[in-house]
Amino acid sequence: MRVLVTGGAGFIGSHVVEALAERGHEPSVFDVRTEAGADVRNPEAVGRALAGIDAVCHQAAMVGLGTGFADAPEYVSRNDLGTAVLLAAMAEAGVRRLVLAGSMVVYGEGRYTCPRHGVVRPGPRAVADLAAGRFEPRCPVCGAEVAPGLVREDAPADPRNVYAATKLAQEHLAAAWARATGGAAVSLRYHNVYGPGMPRDTPYAGVASFFRSALARGESPRVFEDGRQRRDFVHVRDVAAANALALEAGSAPGALTVYNTGSGEPHTVGEMAAELAAAHGGPAPVVTGEYRLGDVRHITADSARLRAELGWRPRVGFRAGMRRFADEPLRAG
């Protein structure tokens, strides 16, 4: 297939391009980093890029939690307007296969179980609780302690910040495009992706990049809250392989199919910082007790559907991946 990879010069997109080429496809990169005017918000440029294309792998996006609500217009412009322009151009060009870079952030807080009330969905954590160091969500019914679990694709969406809201909107746009055109759309809801080529020294990067950047400066990684927040750290090459498989397999026409895309190995942020520091030979992490509004406490998802339906298996385990990542190159933010 000839595949247009938007954001194909970025962190994840560049690995997707490599994975597609290795599997015999013809990836075409569309990215503002490599070509003036190659912006998914530019209808003329997108239309030209789609000529002769069989499928689109849409990685271009503004990512991360950002620096405050002032970023909202830029997130909506790049992520949602950009996706709408791309999908309109695909409808016009007759391109009917799409894989979207989704995100687990659409779930908000993960799945929790209360001993009295079963599965519950805690609301956003109160500022007073965070400031007092009370980081764990409580049962919204009785206030009891709750146990975190794995989230499945059928869980209700509950975006807690601007970035999350735009990622959910992208999925809704993709679903509307599929229904209107008979196209096949897949959203891969990425977990915390890390690996070579992550951007450094930028407030929009992932936590793994923050820690690596600190270690490169000879500083201790600064771990927010108490370091016990749970995440699923998945290697970028495994994510790239999932994109290739999703493009090859396609999906049901006229609908959006969603897959959680994680390693299946939940670890705490503190564990990740300690693994990186030990492998890098740098100073040990410092747990600061700081917090960011919009962050969730625990989010780990069940990726069994992706494994069962597409035969995907992550190849890079947590400790081996962190040991490699500790000295792999980063890119300028």
Short mmCIF file of C-alpha atoms in Angstrom, two decimals:
data_model
loop_
_atom_site.label_atom_id
_atom_site.label_comp_id
_atom_site.label_asym_id
_atom_site.label_seq_id
_atom_site.Cartn_x
_atom_site.Cartn_y
_atom_site.Cartn_z
CA MET A 1 0.00 0.00 0.00
CA ARG A 2 0.95 3.62 -0.51
CA VAL A 3 0.43 5.14 2.94
CA LEU A 4 0.44 8.82 3.80
CA VAL A 5 1.87 9.26 7.31
CA THR A 6 0.96 12.65 8.72
CA GLY A 7 3.50 13.71 11.30
CA GLY A 8 5.80 11.18 9.69
CA ALA A 9 8.95 13.03 10.76
CA GLY A 10 7.89 13.14 14.42
CA PHE A 11 8.67 10.81 17.30
CA ILE A 12 6.07 8.10 16.71
CA GLY A 13 5.47 8.90 13.04
CA SER A 14 9.09 8.31 12.04
CA HIS A 15 8.98 4.84 13.58
CA VAL A 16 5.69 4.13 11.80
CA VAL A 17 7.36 5.06 8.50
CA GLU A 18 10.21 2.63 9.23
CA ALA A 19 7.82 -0.18 10.20
CA LEU A 20 5.75 0.27 7.04
CA ALA A 21 8.81 0.28 4.80
CA GLU A 22 10.15 -2.86 6.48
CA ARG A 23 6.86 -4.61 5.69
CA GLY A 24 7.01 -3.71 2.01
CA HIS A 25 4.68 -0.69 1.96
CA GLU A 26 5.41 2.71 0.44
CA PRO A 27 5.14 5.34 3.18
CA SER A 28 4.91 9.00 2.20
CA VAL A 29 5.77 11.58 4.87
CA PHE A 30 3.61 14.67 5.35
CA ASP A 31 5.11 16.82 8.09
CA VAL A 32 5.70 20.50 8.80
CA ARG A 33 9.21 19.60 9.96
CA THR A 34 10.29 18.51 6.48
CA GLU A 35 8.29 20.65 4.06
CA ALA A 36 6.99 24.20 4.20
CA GLY A 37 3.21 24.21 4.02
CA ALA A 38 2.87 20.52 4.91
CA ASP A 39 0.26 21.26 7.56
CA VAL A 40 -2.87 19.12 7.91
CA ARG A 41 -4.86 22.36 8.26
CA ASN A 42 -3.91 23.31 4.68
CA PRO A 43 -6.54 21.77 2.35
CA GLU A 44 -4.54 22.32 -0.83
CA ALA A 45 -1.38 20.73 0.57
CA VAL A 46 -3.32 17.78 1.98
CA GLY A 47 -5.15 17.26 -1.32
CA ARG A 48 -1.86 17.13 -3.24
CA ALA A 49 -0.34 14.73 -0.72
CA LEU A 50 -3.26 12.30 -1.07
CA ALA A 51 -2.77 11.79 -4.82
CA GLY A 52 -2.20 8.06 -5.45
CA ILE A 53 -2.52 7.19 -1.73
CA ASP A 54 -4.28 4.02 -0.56
CA ALA A 55 -4.45 4.69 3.19
CA VAL A 56 -3.63 7.33 5.80
CA CYS A 57 -1.86 6.89 9.14
CA HIS A 58 -2.68 10.09 11.03
CA GLN A 59 0.02 10.81 13.62
CA ALA A 60 0.21 14.61 13.35
CA ALA A 61 -0.96 16.23 16.58
CA MET A 62 -0.12 18.59 19.37
CA VAL A 63 0.53 16.29 22.32
CA GLY A 64 0.96 16.35 26.08
CA LEU A 65 -0.79 18.14 28.91
CA GLY A 66 0.62 21.53 27.94
CA THR A 67 1.27 24.56 30.10
CA GLY A 68 -2.23 25.84 30.82
CA PHE A 69 -5.64 26.51 29.33
CA ALA A 70 -4.20 29.24 27.12
CA ASP A 71 -3.03 26.38 24.88
CA ALA A 72 -6.63 25.34 24.14
CA PRO A 73 -7.06 27.15 20.79
CA GLU A 74 -3.79 25.70 19.46
CA TYR A 75 -4.71 22.16 20.55
CA VAL A 76 -8.13 22.41 18.93
CA SER A 77 -6.69 23.92 15.75
CA ARG A 78 -3.91 21.39 15.26
CA ASN A 79 -5.74 18.28 16.44
CA ASP A 80 -9.40 18.79 15.57
CA LEU A 81 -9.42 21.29 12.73
CA GLY A 82 -6.43 19.48 11.23
CA THR A 83 -8.22 16.14 11.42
CA ALA A 84 -11.39 17.60 9.89
CA VAL A 85 -9.44 19.06 6.96
CA LEU A 86 -7.62 15.76 6.42
CA LEU A 87 -10.82 13.70 6.52
CA ALA A 88 -12.61 16.05 4.13
CA ALA A 89 -9.72 15.74 1.69
CA MET A 90 -9.75 11.93 2.05
CA ALA A 91 -13.48 11.90 1.28
CA GLU A 92 -12.85 13.98 -1.85
CA ALA A 93 -9.88 11.85 -2.97
CA GLY A 94 -11.62 8.52 -2.39
CA VAL A 95 -9.14 7.31 0.25
CA ARG A 96 -11.11 4.96 2.47
CA ARG A 97 -8.65 3.54 5.00
CA LEU A 98 -7.52 5.41 8.12
CA VAL A 99 -5.50 4.62 11.24
CA LEU A 100 -5.61 7.36 13.86
CA ALA A 101 -3.16 7.97 16.68
CA GLY A 102 -5.60 7.89 19.58
CA SER A 103 -4.80 8.11 23.27
CA MET A 104 -5.75 6.50 26.54
CA VAL A 105 -6.26 10.01 27.97
CA VAL A 106 -9.84 9.89 26.66
CA TYR A 107 -10.74 7.62 29.61
CA GLY A 108 -9.82 10.12 32.32
CA GLU A 109 -9.30 8.19 35.51
CA GLY A 110 -9.02 4.47 34.98
CA ARG A 111 -11.25 1.66 36.20
CA TYR A 112 -11.72 1.41 39.97
CA THR A 113 -13.50 -1.05 42.23
CA CYS A 114 -15.10 -0.10 45.53
CA PRO A 115 -15.56 -2.95 48.05
CA ARG A 116 -19.18 -1.83 48.60
CA HIS A 117 -20.26 -0.37 45.27
CA GLY A 118 -18.33 -2.38 42.68
CA VAL A 119 -16.97 -0.63 39.59
CA VAL A 120 -17.00 3.15 40.05
CA ARG A 121 -15.67 6.18 38.18
CA PRO A 122 -14.24 8.83 40.52
CA GLY A 123 -14.56 12.45 39.44
CA PRO A 124 -11.65 14.87 39.10
CA ARG A 125 -9.48 15.08 42.20
CA ALA A 126 -10.04 18.15 44.37
CA VAL A 127 -7.30 20.77 44.56
CA ALA A 128 -7.50 20.70 48.36
CA ASP A 129 -6.82 16.96 48.38
CA LEU A 130 -3.90 17.25 45.98
CA ALA A 131 -2.37 20.12 47.94
CA ALA A 132 -2.64 18.05 51.11
CA GLY A 133 -0.95 15.06 49.49
CA ARG A 134 -4.14 12.99 49.26
CA PHE A 135 -3.60 11.68 45.76
CA GLU A 136 -5.69 8.51 45.63
CA PRO A 137 -9.25 8.84 44.27
CA ARG A 138 -12.08 7.73 46.52
CA CYS A 139 -15.40 6.08 45.82
CA PRO A 140 -17.75 8.82 44.61
CA VAL A 141 -20.63 7.16 46.51
CA CYS A 142 -19.22 6.34 49.94
CA GLY A 143 -15.72 7.84 50.01
CA ALA A 144 -14.04 4.48 50.62
CA GLU A 145 -10.65 3.52 49.21
CA VAL A 146 -10.87 2.04 45.72
CA ALA A 147 -8.62 -0.38 43.84
CA PRO A 148 -7.40 0.52 40.31
CA GLY A 149 -7.89 -1.96 37.46
CA LEU A 150 -7.65 -2.27 33.69
CA VAL A 151 -9.86 -0.22 31.38
CA ARG A 152 -11.50 -1.82 28.35
CA GLU A 153 -12.46 -0.09 25.12
CA ASP A 154 -16.14 -0.02 26.07
CA ALA A 155 -15.50 2.16 29.14
CA PRO A 156 -17.17 5.60 29.00
CA ALA A 157 -14.95 8.44 27.84
CA ASP A 158 -14.17 11.10 30.44
CA PRO A 159 -11.48 13.51 29.17
CA ARG A 160 -9.97 15.57 31.98
CA ASN A 161 -7.90 18.16 30.09
CA VAL A 162 -7.81 20.01 26.76
CA TYR A 163 -5.53 17.51 25.06
CA ALA A 164 -7.79 14.63 26.08
CA ALA A 165 -10.85 16.48 24.78
CA THR A 166 -9.23 17.00 21.39
CA LYS A 167 -8.21 13.35 21.12
CA LEU A 168 -11.78 12.25 21.78
CA ALA A 169 -13.04 14.76 19.21
CA GLN A 170 -10.64 13.27 16.65
CA GLU A 171 -12.26 9.88 17.18
CA HIS A 172 -15.76 11.32 16.76
CA LEU A 173 -14.68 13.00 13.51
CA ALA A 174 -13.16 9.74 12.26
CA ALA A 175 -16.35 7.85 13.10
CA ALA A 176 -18.46 10.45 11.27
CA TRP A 177 -16.15 10.24 8.24
CA ALA A 178 -16.42 6.44 8.20
CA ARG A 179 -20.21 6.53 8.33
CA ALA A 180 -20.46 9.17 5.62
CA THR A 181 -18.00 7.57 3.19
CA GLY A 182 -18.11 3.86 3.99
CA GLY A 183 -14.48 4.14 5.01
CA ALA A 184 -12.70 1.91 7.53
CA ALA A 185 -11.25 3.75 10.53
CA VAL A 186 -9.14 2.48 13.43
CA SER A 187 -8.08 4.44 16.51
CA LEU A 188 -5.12 3.06 18.46
CA ARG A 189 -5.40 4.46 21.96
CA TYR A 190 -1.73 4.75 22.86
CA HIS A 191 -0.48 4.49 26.41
CA ASN A 192 2.72 6.17 27.58
CA VAL A 193 4.94 5.76 24.53
CA TYR A 194 8.72 6.02 24.99
CA GLY A 195 11.84 5.22 23.01
CA PRO A 196 14.54 6.69 20.77
CA GLY A 197 13.73 10.01 19.17
CA MET A 198 11.51 11.35 21.96
CA PRO A 199 11.58 15.16 22.08
CA ARG A 200 13.60 16.63 24.91
CA ASP A 201 13.34 19.81 26.98
CA THR A 202 9.74 20.60 26.08
CA PRO A 203 6.72 20.94 28.40
CA TYR A 204 4.66 18.94 25.88
CA ALA A 205 6.77 15.75 26.00
CA GLY A 206 5.96 12.63 28.00
CA VAL A 207 7.20 11.91 31.50
CA ALA A 208 9.89 9.51 30.24
CA SER A 209 11.39 12.36 28.23
CA PHE A 210 11.31 14.70 31.25
CA PHE A 211 13.28 12.18 33.28
CA ARG A 212 15.79 11.48 30.51
CA SER A 213 16.37 15.20 29.95
CA ALA A 214 17.05 15.69 33.66
CA LEU A 215 19.53 12.79 33.76
CA ALA A 216 21.31 14.15 30.68
CA ARG A 217 21.83 17.41 32.62
CA GLY A 218 23.19 15.48 35.58
CA GLU A 219 20.06 16.18 37.63
CA SER A 220 17.71 13.93 39.54
CA PRO A 221 14.41 13.10 37.83
CA ARG A 222 11.63 14.98 39.63
CA VAL A 223 8.71 12.65 40.32
CA PHE A 224 5.38 14.36 40.98
CA GLU A 225 2.82 13.34 43.60
CA ASP A 226 4.17 10.34 45.55
CA GLY A 227 5.45 8.46 42.50
CA ARG A 228 2.88 5.68 42.89
CA GLN A 229 0.63 6.71 40.01
CA ARG A 230 0.23 3.75 37.65
CA ARG A 231 0.84 3.89 33.90
CA ASP A 232 1.55 1.50 31.03
CA PHE A 233 4.84 2.32 29.32
CA VAL A 234 4.92 0.95 25.78
CA HIS A 235 7.91 1.08 23.43
CA VAL A 236 7.59 3.18 20.29
CA ARG A 237 8.62 0.33 18.02
CA ASP A 238 5.79 -1.80 19.38
CA VAL A 239 3.37 1.08 18.74
CA ALA A 240 4.70 1.43 15.18
CA ALA A 241 4.13 -2.30 14.59
CA ALA A 242 0.53 -1.92 15.82
CA ASN A 243 -0.04 0.82 13.25
CA ALA A 244 1.26 -1.37 10.43
CA LEU A 245 -0.92 -4.29 11.50
CA ALA A 246 -4.01 -2.08 11.79
CA LEU A 247 -3.45 -0.70 8.28
CA GLU A 248 -3.01 -4.17 6.82
CA ALA A 249 -5.99 -5.69 8.60
CA GLY A 250 -8.34 -2.80 7.98
CA SER A 251 -11.63 -2.77 9.88
CA ALA A 252 -15.37 -2.86 9.34
CA PRO A 253 -16.43 -0.32 6.69
CA GLY A 254 -18.59 2.55 7.85
CA ALA A 255 -17.41 2.46 11.46
CA LEU A 256 -14.58 3.33 13.83
CA THR A 257 -12.82 0.44 15.59
CA VAL A 258 -10.92 1.28 18.78
CA TYR A 259 -7.97 -0.64 20.26
CA ASN A 260 -6.12 0.02 23.49
CA THR A 261 -2.41 -0.06 22.69
CA GLY A 262 -0.28 -0.77 25.75
CA SER A 263 2.30 -3.25 26.95
CA GLY A 264 -0.01 -4.90 29.46
CA GLU A 265 2.57 -4.32 32.23
CA PRO A 266 1.42 -1.55 34.60
CA HIS A 267 4.23 0.19 36.48
CA THR A 268 4.40 3.26 38.65
CA VAL A 269 5.98 6.50 37.52
CA GLY A 270 8.40 6.14 40.42
CA GLU A 271 9.48 2.72 39.20
CA MET A 272 10.12 4.10 35.75
CA ALA A 273 12.23 6.99 37.09
CA ALA A 274 14.28 4.60 39.25
CA GLU A 275 14.91 2.21 36.34
CA LEU A 276 16.07 5.07 34.10
CA ALA A 277 18.31 6.61 36.75
CA ALA A 278 19.95 3.28 37.57
CA ALA A 279 20.52 2.41 33.91
CA HIS A 280 21.86 5.88 33.11
CA GLY A 281 24.13 5.94 36.15
CA GLY A 282 22.68 9.25 37.20
CA PRO A 283 21.35 10.64 40.48
CA ALA A 284 18.39 8.91 42.09
CA PRO A 285 14.89 10.33 41.54
CA VAL A 286 13.42 12.87 43.94
CA VAL A 287 9.75 12.57 44.86
CA THR A 288 8.48 16.14 45.11
CA GLY A 289 4.80 15.94 46.03
CA GLU A 290 4.03 18.44 43.25
CA TYR A 291 1.00 17.88 41.04
CA ARG A 292 -0.52 19.09 37.78
CA LEU A 293 -4.20 19.83 37.41
CA GLY A 294 -5.63 17.63 34.69
CA ASP A 295 -3.36 14.70 35.48
CA VAL A 296 -5.10 11.48 36.43
CA ARG A 297 -3.93 9.16 39.17
CA HIS A 298 -4.03 5.73 37.54
CA ILE A 299 -4.72 4.78 33.92
CA THR A 300 -3.84 1.35 32.60
CA ALA A 301 -5.86 -0.43 29.95
CA ASP A 302 -6.54 -3.92 28.76
CA SER A 303 -4.99 -4.45 25.31
CA ALA A 304 -6.39 -7.98 24.88
CA ARG A 305 -8.60 -6.93 21.97
CA LEU A 306 -5.65 -5.71 19.91
CA ARG A 307 -3.79 -8.93 20.63
CA ALA A 308 -6.73 -11.17 19.80
CA GLU A 309 -8.00 -9.43 16.66
CA LEU A 310 -4.75 -8.25 15.05
CA GLY A 311 -2.25 -10.70 16.53
CA TRP A 312 -0.16 -7.86 17.94
CA ARG A 313 2.35 -8.62 20.67
CA PRO A 314 4.66 -6.10 22.34
CA ARG A 315 8.28 -7.17 21.90
CA VAL A 316 10.04 -4.80 24.31
CA GLY A 317 9.62 -5.46 28.03
CA PHE A 318 9.67 -2.71 30.64
CA ARG A 319 13.10 -3.22 32.19
CA ALA A 320 14.88 -4.05 28.96
CA GLY A 321 13.21 -1.08 27.28
CA MET A 322 14.17 1.33 30.04
CA ARG A 323 17.76 0.12 30.05
CA ARG A 324 17.97 0.81 26.32
CA PHE A 325 16.12 4.11 26.53
CA ALA A 326 18.45 5.40 29.25
CA ASP A 327 21.14 6.08 26.64
CA GLU A 328 19.19 6.30 23.38
CA PRO A 329 19.22 9.61 21.49
CA LEU A 330 16.52 12.24 22.02
CA ARG A 331 15.62 14.96 19.56
CA ALA A 332 15.27 18.69 20.02
CA GLY A 333 11.83 19.70 21.27
#
